[in-house]
GROMACS .gro file of C-alpha atoms in nm:
model
  291
    1MET     CA    1   4.634   5.462  -0.319
    2LYS     CA    2   4.589   5.495   0.070
    3THR     CA    3   4.233   5.626   0.051
    4LYS     CA    4   4.137   5.266  -0.150
    5SER     CA    5   4.400   5.035   0.125
    6ILE     CA    6   4.140   5.199   0.361
    7PHE     CA    7   3.842   5.114   0.221
    8PHE     CA    8   3.933   4.807   0.104
    9LYS     CA    9   4.007   4.732   0.466
   10ALA     CA   10   3.718   4.869   0.628
   11VAL     CA   11   3.476   4.605   0.388
   12LEU     CA   12   3.686   4.361   0.472
   13ILE     CA   13   3.661   4.364   0.898
   14ILE     CA   14   3.241   4.451   0.816
   15ALA     CA   15   3.213   4.126   0.627
   16VAL     CA   16   3.422   3.924   0.913
   17LEU     CA   17   3.158   4.102   1.125
   18PHE     CA   18   2.911   3.998   0.966
   19PHE     CA   19   3.024   3.606   0.922
   20ASN     CA   20   3.107   3.647   1.269
   21TRP     CA   21   2.764   3.754   1.377
   22SER     CA   22   2.583   3.518   1.161
   23THR     CA   23   2.763   3.192   1.288
   24PHE     CA   24   2.729   3.333   1.647
   25SER     CA   25   2.344   3.410   1.556
   26GLN     CA   26   2.313   3.044   1.416
   27THR     CA   27   2.522   2.885   1.748
   28GLN     CA   28   2.253   3.069   1.931
   29LYS     CA   29   1.964   2.901   1.787
   30SER     CA   30   2.087   2.547   1.770
   31ASN     CA   31   2.214   2.600   2.164
   32SER     CA   32   1.850   2.710   2.211
   33GLU     CA   33   1.726   2.340   2.088
   34ILE     CA   34   1.979   2.161   2.275
   35LYS     CA   35   1.791   2.263   2.529
   36THR     CA   36   1.449   2.187   2.484
   37LYS     CA   37   1.301   1.798   2.628
   38THR     CA   38   1.003   1.787   2.476
   39VAL     CA   39   0.916   1.515   2.191
   40VAL     CA   40   0.593   1.441   2.035
   41PHE     CA   41   0.609   1.156   1.903
   42ILE     CA   42   0.348   1.138   1.523
   43THR     CA   43   0.198   0.847   1.456
   44GLY     CA   44   0.157   0.735   1.070
   45ALA     CA   45  -0.185   0.582   0.920
   46PHE     CA   46  -0.356   0.205   0.924
   47VAL     CA   47  -0.200   0.187   1.274
   48GLY     CA   48  -0.288   0.268   1.655
   49SER     CA   49  -0.031   0.474   1.835
   50ASN     CA   50   0.061   0.194   2.073
   51CYS     CA   51   0.343   0.170   1.807
   52TRP     CA   52   0.549   0.401   2.005
   53ASP     CA   53   0.589   0.210   2.328
   54GLU     CA   54   0.843   0.078   2.271
   55TRP     CA   55   1.014   0.465   2.166
   56LYS     CA   56   0.827   0.580   2.437
   57PRO     CA   57   1.054   0.486   2.749
   58TYR     CA   58   1.325   0.493   2.621
   59PHE     CA   59   1.292   0.844   2.465
   60GLU     CA   60   1.170   0.938   2.910
   61SER     CA   61   1.513   0.769   2.972
   62ARG     CA   62   1.683   1.017   2.839
   63GLY     CA   63   1.525   1.230   3.037
   64TYR     CA   64   1.287   1.378   2.745
   65THR     CA   65   0.890   1.428   2.791
   66VAL     CA   66   0.746   1.286   2.561
   67ILE     CA   67   0.380   1.277   2.467
   68VAL     CA   68   0.203   0.968   2.181
   69PRO     CA   69  -0.148   1.161   2.143
   70ASN     CA   70  -0.434   0.917   1.937
   71TYR     CA   71  -0.533   0.982   1.727
   72PRO     CA   72  -0.881   1.188   1.656
   73PHE     CA   73  -1.183   0.896   1.711
   74LYS     CA   74  -0.876   0.630   1.754
   75ASP     CA   75  -0.974   0.660   2.175
   76ALA     CA   76  -0.942   0.293   2.243
   77ASP     CA   77  -0.669   0.001   2.139
   78PRO     CA   78  -0.646  -0.112   1.780
   79ALA     CA   79  -0.835  -0.482   1.865
   80THR     CA   80  -1.138  -0.309   2.018
   81LEU     CA   81  -1.122   0.007   1.701
   82ARG     CA   82  -1.106  -0.277   1.440
   83ASN     CA   83  -1.434  -0.422   1.648
   84ARG     CA   84  -1.667  -0.140   1.668
   85LYS     CA   85  -1.938  -0.164   1.449
   86SER     CA   86  -1.958   0.230   1.377
   87ASN     CA   87  -1.675   0.451   1.321
   88SER     CA   88  -1.843   0.755   1.125
   89GLU     CA   89  -1.650   0.984   1.334
   90LEU     CA   90  -1.373   0.851   1.187
   91ALA     CA   91  -1.484   0.768   0.882
   92GLY     CA   92  -1.566   1.207   0.837
   93LEU     CA   93  -1.177   1.223   0.927
   94THR     CA   94  -0.876   1.473   0.688
   95LEU     CA   95  -0.550   1.524   0.654
   96PRO     CA   96  -0.630   1.918   0.767
   97GLN     CA   97  -0.843   1.793   1.103
   98VAL     CA   98  -0.511   1.548   1.178
   99THR     CA   99  -0.279   1.837   1.142
  100ASP     CA  100  -0.471   2.102   1.310
  101TYR     CA  101  -0.517   1.856   1.561
  102TYR     CA  102  -0.140   1.750   1.647
  103GLU     CA  103  -0.035   2.133   1.597
  104LYS     CA  104  -0.266   2.316   1.884
  105ILE     CA  105  -0.099   2.042   2.066
  106VAL     CA  106   0.209   2.162   2.020
  107ARG     CA  107   0.087   2.527   2.008
  108LYS     CA  108   0.013   2.454   2.400
  109LEU     CA  109   0.329   2.247   2.512
  110PRO     CA  110   0.585   2.534   2.737
  111GLU     CA  111   0.853   2.469   2.481
  112LYS     CA  112   0.892   2.413   2.171
  113PRO     CA  113   0.909   1.995   2.080
  114ILE     CA  114   1.055   1.763   1.845
  115LEU     CA  115   0.868   1.592   1.647
  116ILE     CA  116   0.893   1.295   1.573
  117GLY     CA  117   0.662   1.131   1.300
  118HIS     CA  118   0.656   0.856   1.095
  119SER     CA  119   0.439   0.750   0.782
  120LEU     CA  120   0.193   0.966   0.741
  121GLY     CA  121   0.305   1.110   1.098
  122GLY     CA  122   0.659   1.207   0.882
  123LEU     CA  123   0.384   1.403   0.623
  124ILE     CA  124   0.248   1.595   0.904
  125THR     CA  125   0.585   1.685   1.096
  126GLN     CA  126   0.679   1.847   0.808
  127ILE     CA  127   0.394   2.057   0.776
  128LEU     CA  128   0.429   2.137   1.134
  129VAL     CA  129   0.798   2.249   1.115
  130ASN     CA  130   0.680   2.457   0.832
  131LYS     CA  131   0.498   2.650   1.056
  132ASN     CA  132   0.847   2.696   1.289
  133ILE     CA  133   0.646   2.564   1.560
  134ALA     CA  134   0.901   2.250   1.586
  135ALA     CA  135   1.237   2.256   1.750
  136ALA     CA  136   1.322   2.074   1.481
  137GLY     CA  137   1.181   1.753   1.289
  138ILE     CA  138   1.257   1.359   1.210
  139ALA     CA  139   1.060   1.213   0.982
  140ILE     CA  140   1.045   0.815   0.905
  141HIS     CA  141   0.956   0.684   0.604
  142SER     CA  142   0.799   0.973   0.533
  143ALA     CA  143   0.468   1.000   0.325
  144PRO     CA  144   0.593   1.256   0.029
  145PRO     CA  145   0.418   1.666   0.044
  146LYS     CA  146   0.288   1.755  -0.243
  147GLY     CA  147   0.435   1.777  -0.586
  148ILE     CA  148   0.585   1.394  -0.490
  149LEU     CA  149   0.471   1.183  -0.669
  150PRO     CA  150   0.501   0.819  -0.498
  151LEU     CA  151   0.537   0.617  -0.799
  152LYS     CA  152   0.707   0.333  -0.744
  153SER     CA  153   0.531  -0.008  -0.843
  154SER     CA  154   0.585  -0.094  -0.444
  155SER     CA  155   0.444   0.201  -0.352
  156ILE     CA  156   0.156   0.250  -0.565
  157LYS     CA  157   0.015  -0.112  -0.493
  158SER     CA  158   0.087  -0.073  -0.113
  159ILE     CA  159  -0.142   0.271  -0.146
  160TRP     CA  160  -0.398   0.182  -0.405
  161SER     CA  161  -0.674  -0.005  -0.237
  162ALA     CA  162  -0.612   0.227   0.072
  163LEU     CA  163  -0.723   0.544  -0.124
  164SER     CA  164  -1.051   0.314  -0.188
  165LEU     CA  165  -1.107   0.542  -0.526
  166PHE     CA  166  -1.381   0.377  -0.666
  167LYS     CA  167  -1.565   0.307  -0.320
  168THR     CA  168  -1.742   0.533  -0.143
  169SER     CA  169  -1.547   0.735   0.180
  170LYS     CA  170  -1.775   0.749   0.430
  171LYS     CA  171  -1.690   0.399   0.574
  172THR     CA  172  -1.332   0.343   0.706
  173TYR     CA  173  -1.085   0.104   0.540
  174MET     CA  174  -0.983  -0.138   0.698
  175MET     CA  175  -0.625  -0.260   0.515
  176SER     CA  176  -0.614  -0.647   0.515
  177PHE     CA  177  -0.417  -0.854   0.625
  178LYS     CA  178  -0.259  -1.000   0.247
  179ASP     CA  179  -0.143  -0.589   0.163
  180TRP     CA  180  -0.035  -0.582   0.477
  181GLN     CA  181   0.215  -0.913   0.479
  182TYR     CA  182   0.334  -0.591   0.100
  183ALA     CA  183   0.292  -0.249   0.271
  184PHE     CA  184   0.415  -0.262   0.583
  185THR     CA  185   0.593  -0.653   0.704
  186ASN     CA  186   0.709  -0.787   0.399
  187GLU     CA  187   1.059  -0.965   0.488
  188MET     CA  188   0.891  -1.092   0.757
  189THR     CA  189   0.789  -1.470   0.883
  190GLU     CA  190   0.407  -1.532   0.843
  191ALA     CA  191   0.331  -1.584   1.268
  192GLU     CA  192   0.566  -1.180   1.272
  193GLN     CA  193   0.338  -1.010   0.975
  194ARG     CA  194   0.011  -1.172   1.189
  195ALA     CA  195   0.136  -1.061   1.525
  196ALA     CA  196   0.197  -0.723   1.425
  197TYR     CA  197  -0.182  -0.727   1.252
  198GLU     CA  198  -0.275  -0.808   1.528
  199LYS     CA  199  -0.177  -0.572   1.788
  200TYR     CA  200  -0.102  -0.299   1.555
  201ALA     CA  201  -0.325  -0.238   1.245
  202THR     CA  202  -0.686   0.014   1.224
  203PRO     CA  203  -0.986   0.105   1.038
  204GLU     CA  204  -0.827   0.376   0.850
  205SER     CA  205  -1.008   0.747   0.696
  206VAL     CA  206  -1.060   0.779   0.320
  207ARG     CA  207  -1.063   1.101   0.332
  208LEU     CA  208  -0.767   1.113   0.551
  209ILE     CA  209  -0.528   0.945   0.272
  210ARG     CA  210  -0.671   1.094   0.017
  211GLY     CA  211  -0.597   1.372   0.143
  212GLY     CA  212  -0.212   1.264   0.019
  213LEU     CA  213  -0.256   1.428  -0.270
  214THR     CA  214  -0.385   1.748  -0.199
  215ASN     CA  215  -0.249   2.086  -0.101
  216ALA     CA  216  -0.342   2.013   0.257
  217ALA     CA  217  -0.006   1.823   0.107
  218LYS     CA  218   0.185   2.104   0.106
  219VAL     CA  219   0.464   2.168   0.159
  220ASP     CA  220   0.726   2.545   0.171
  221PHE     CA  221   1.110   2.399   0.055
  222LYS     CA  222   1.187   2.714   0.084
  223LYS     CA  223   1.089   2.815   0.368
  224GLN     CA  224   1.330   2.870   0.641
  225HIS     CA  225   1.313   2.593   0.956
  226ASP     CA  226   1.429   2.446   1.237
  227PRO     CA  227   1.683   2.109   1.181
  228LEU     CA  228   1.480   1.855   0.961
  229LEU     CA  229   1.587   1.481   0.974
  230ILE     CA  230   1.473   1.287   0.727
  231VAL     CA  231   1.509   0.868   0.761
  232SER     CA  232   1.399   0.562   0.480
  233GLY     CA  233   1.485   0.225   0.538
  234ASP     CA  234   1.530   0.032   0.188
  235LYS     CA  235   1.305  -0.306   0.227
  236ASP     CA  236   1.061  -0.026   0.251
  237HIS     CA  237   0.734  -0.063  -0.054
  238PHE     CA  238   0.549   0.191   0.133
  239PHE     CA  239   0.757   0.410   0.064
  240PRO     CA  240   1.060   0.317  -0.067
  241PRO     CA  241   1.410   0.537   0.004
  242SER     CA  242   1.429   0.745  -0.368
  243ILE     CA  243   1.088   0.857  -0.247
  244ASN     CA  244   1.234   0.957   0.037
  245TYR     CA  245   1.518   1.083  -0.124
  246LYS     CA  246   1.377   1.339  -0.394
  247ASN     CA  247   1.186   1.467  -0.045
  248TYR     CA  248   1.489   1.545   0.157
  249LYS     CA  249   1.622   1.701  -0.269
  250LYS     CA  250   1.358   1.942  -0.241
  251TYR     CA  251   1.477   2.131   0.071
  252LYS     CA  252   1.860   2.157  -0.108
  253LYS     CA  253   1.792   2.474  -0.238
  254ASN     CA  254   1.727   2.600   0.082
  255SER     CA  255   2.104   2.661   0.178
  256ASN     CA  256   1.988   2.915   0.514
  257SER     CA  257   1.836   2.534   0.751
  258ILE     CA  258   2.014   2.216   0.814
  259THR     CA  259   1.798   1.892   0.665
  260ASP     CA  260   2.011   1.517   0.676
  261TYR     CA  261   1.932   1.283   0.569
  262LYS     CA  262   1.988   0.823   0.650
  263GLU     CA  263   1.922   0.515   0.492
  264PHE     CA  264   1.927   0.223   0.722
  265LYS     CA  265   1.964  -0.097   0.566
  266GLY     CA  266   1.720  -0.388   0.608
  267ARG     CA  267   1.430  -0.145   0.731
  268ASN     CA  268   1.105  -0.259   0.596
  269HIS     CA  269   0.805  -0.015   0.688
  270PHE     CA  270   0.699  -0.155   0.998
  271VAL     CA  271   1.045  -0.035   1.159
  272LEU     CA  272   0.913   0.099   1.484
  273GLY     CA  273   0.857  -0.215   1.563
  274LEU     CA  274   1.133  -0.422   1.387
  275PRO     CA  275   1.392  -0.557   1.608
  276THR     CA  276   1.615  -0.317   1.525
  277TRP     CA  277   1.421  -0.030   1.630
  278ARG     CA  278   1.621   0.091   1.861
  279GLU     CA  279   1.910   0.133   1.587
  280ASN     CA  280   1.688   0.411   1.453
  281ALA     CA  281   1.660   0.572   1.780
  282ASP     CA  282   1.980   0.573   1.903
  283TYR     CA  283   2.041   0.758   1.525
  284ILE     CA  284   1.795   1.047   1.631
  285LEU     CA  285   1.872   1.051   1.978
  286ASN     CA  286   2.293   1.146   1.844
  287TRP     CA  287   2.160   1.363   1.564
  288ILE     CA  288   1.983   1.602   1.799
  289SER     CA  289   2.216   1.604   2.067
  290SER     CA  290   2.419   1.758   1.760
  291TYR     CA  291   2.216   2.051   1.754
   0.00000   0.00000   0.00000
């Protein structure tokens, strides 16, 4: 009996030590992430990188070094891009090319950055977090990875024209103002919708959009990853909360990684430019600091 007692005590001590070591390892991992002071904003489709114009200085005022890369072949302001006679290079752009483009930028940085992406940029954020090259990721109103079909009627209506399934992919797609009103700026005044369209809307590659339905949009939800936050908005027609929540739930079987979810009220797909953008930014900054 004495031998059994000693054996069980030894097992208990080993278990306690193992638990403490696991906790210590996780703490060490979190501490290293807190020190990350580089942020890369990843833009979504149909808009220019100027959608981050208010976010960039706001994060910089909090001590972050912020990088906002333009998409390949989107090297000008939205108005200039809309007026170009030829956009053949942009028309040929694919999702793997854009993902590789951001990956190269991230890998060249002196430290693992925090990635913050919107819409298609949210999907790219998830893909890059899956590659273990980011300290953390925030996917805002993310396009869903492969396997999560955007079957909500508002989502299908928002994306249908952009997919251009019965049209050539050799030309860029320019979202009409009418489609913009529904997909991006629903529940805003027409004057606000028009101003946003003129300031941010750009031509887009049909091939890039179609890539969201292929293996290029695949994410391994079971793979261990650094902290990931998925943000949604209850007024979003493009990618409603139900789609974002399904995205989040896909990660829940991965108990070794941190995945969080937040739904904001009153946010449509134009979330980055709404008067409430700072509330979203503050929540994200607080979430980052918690790890």
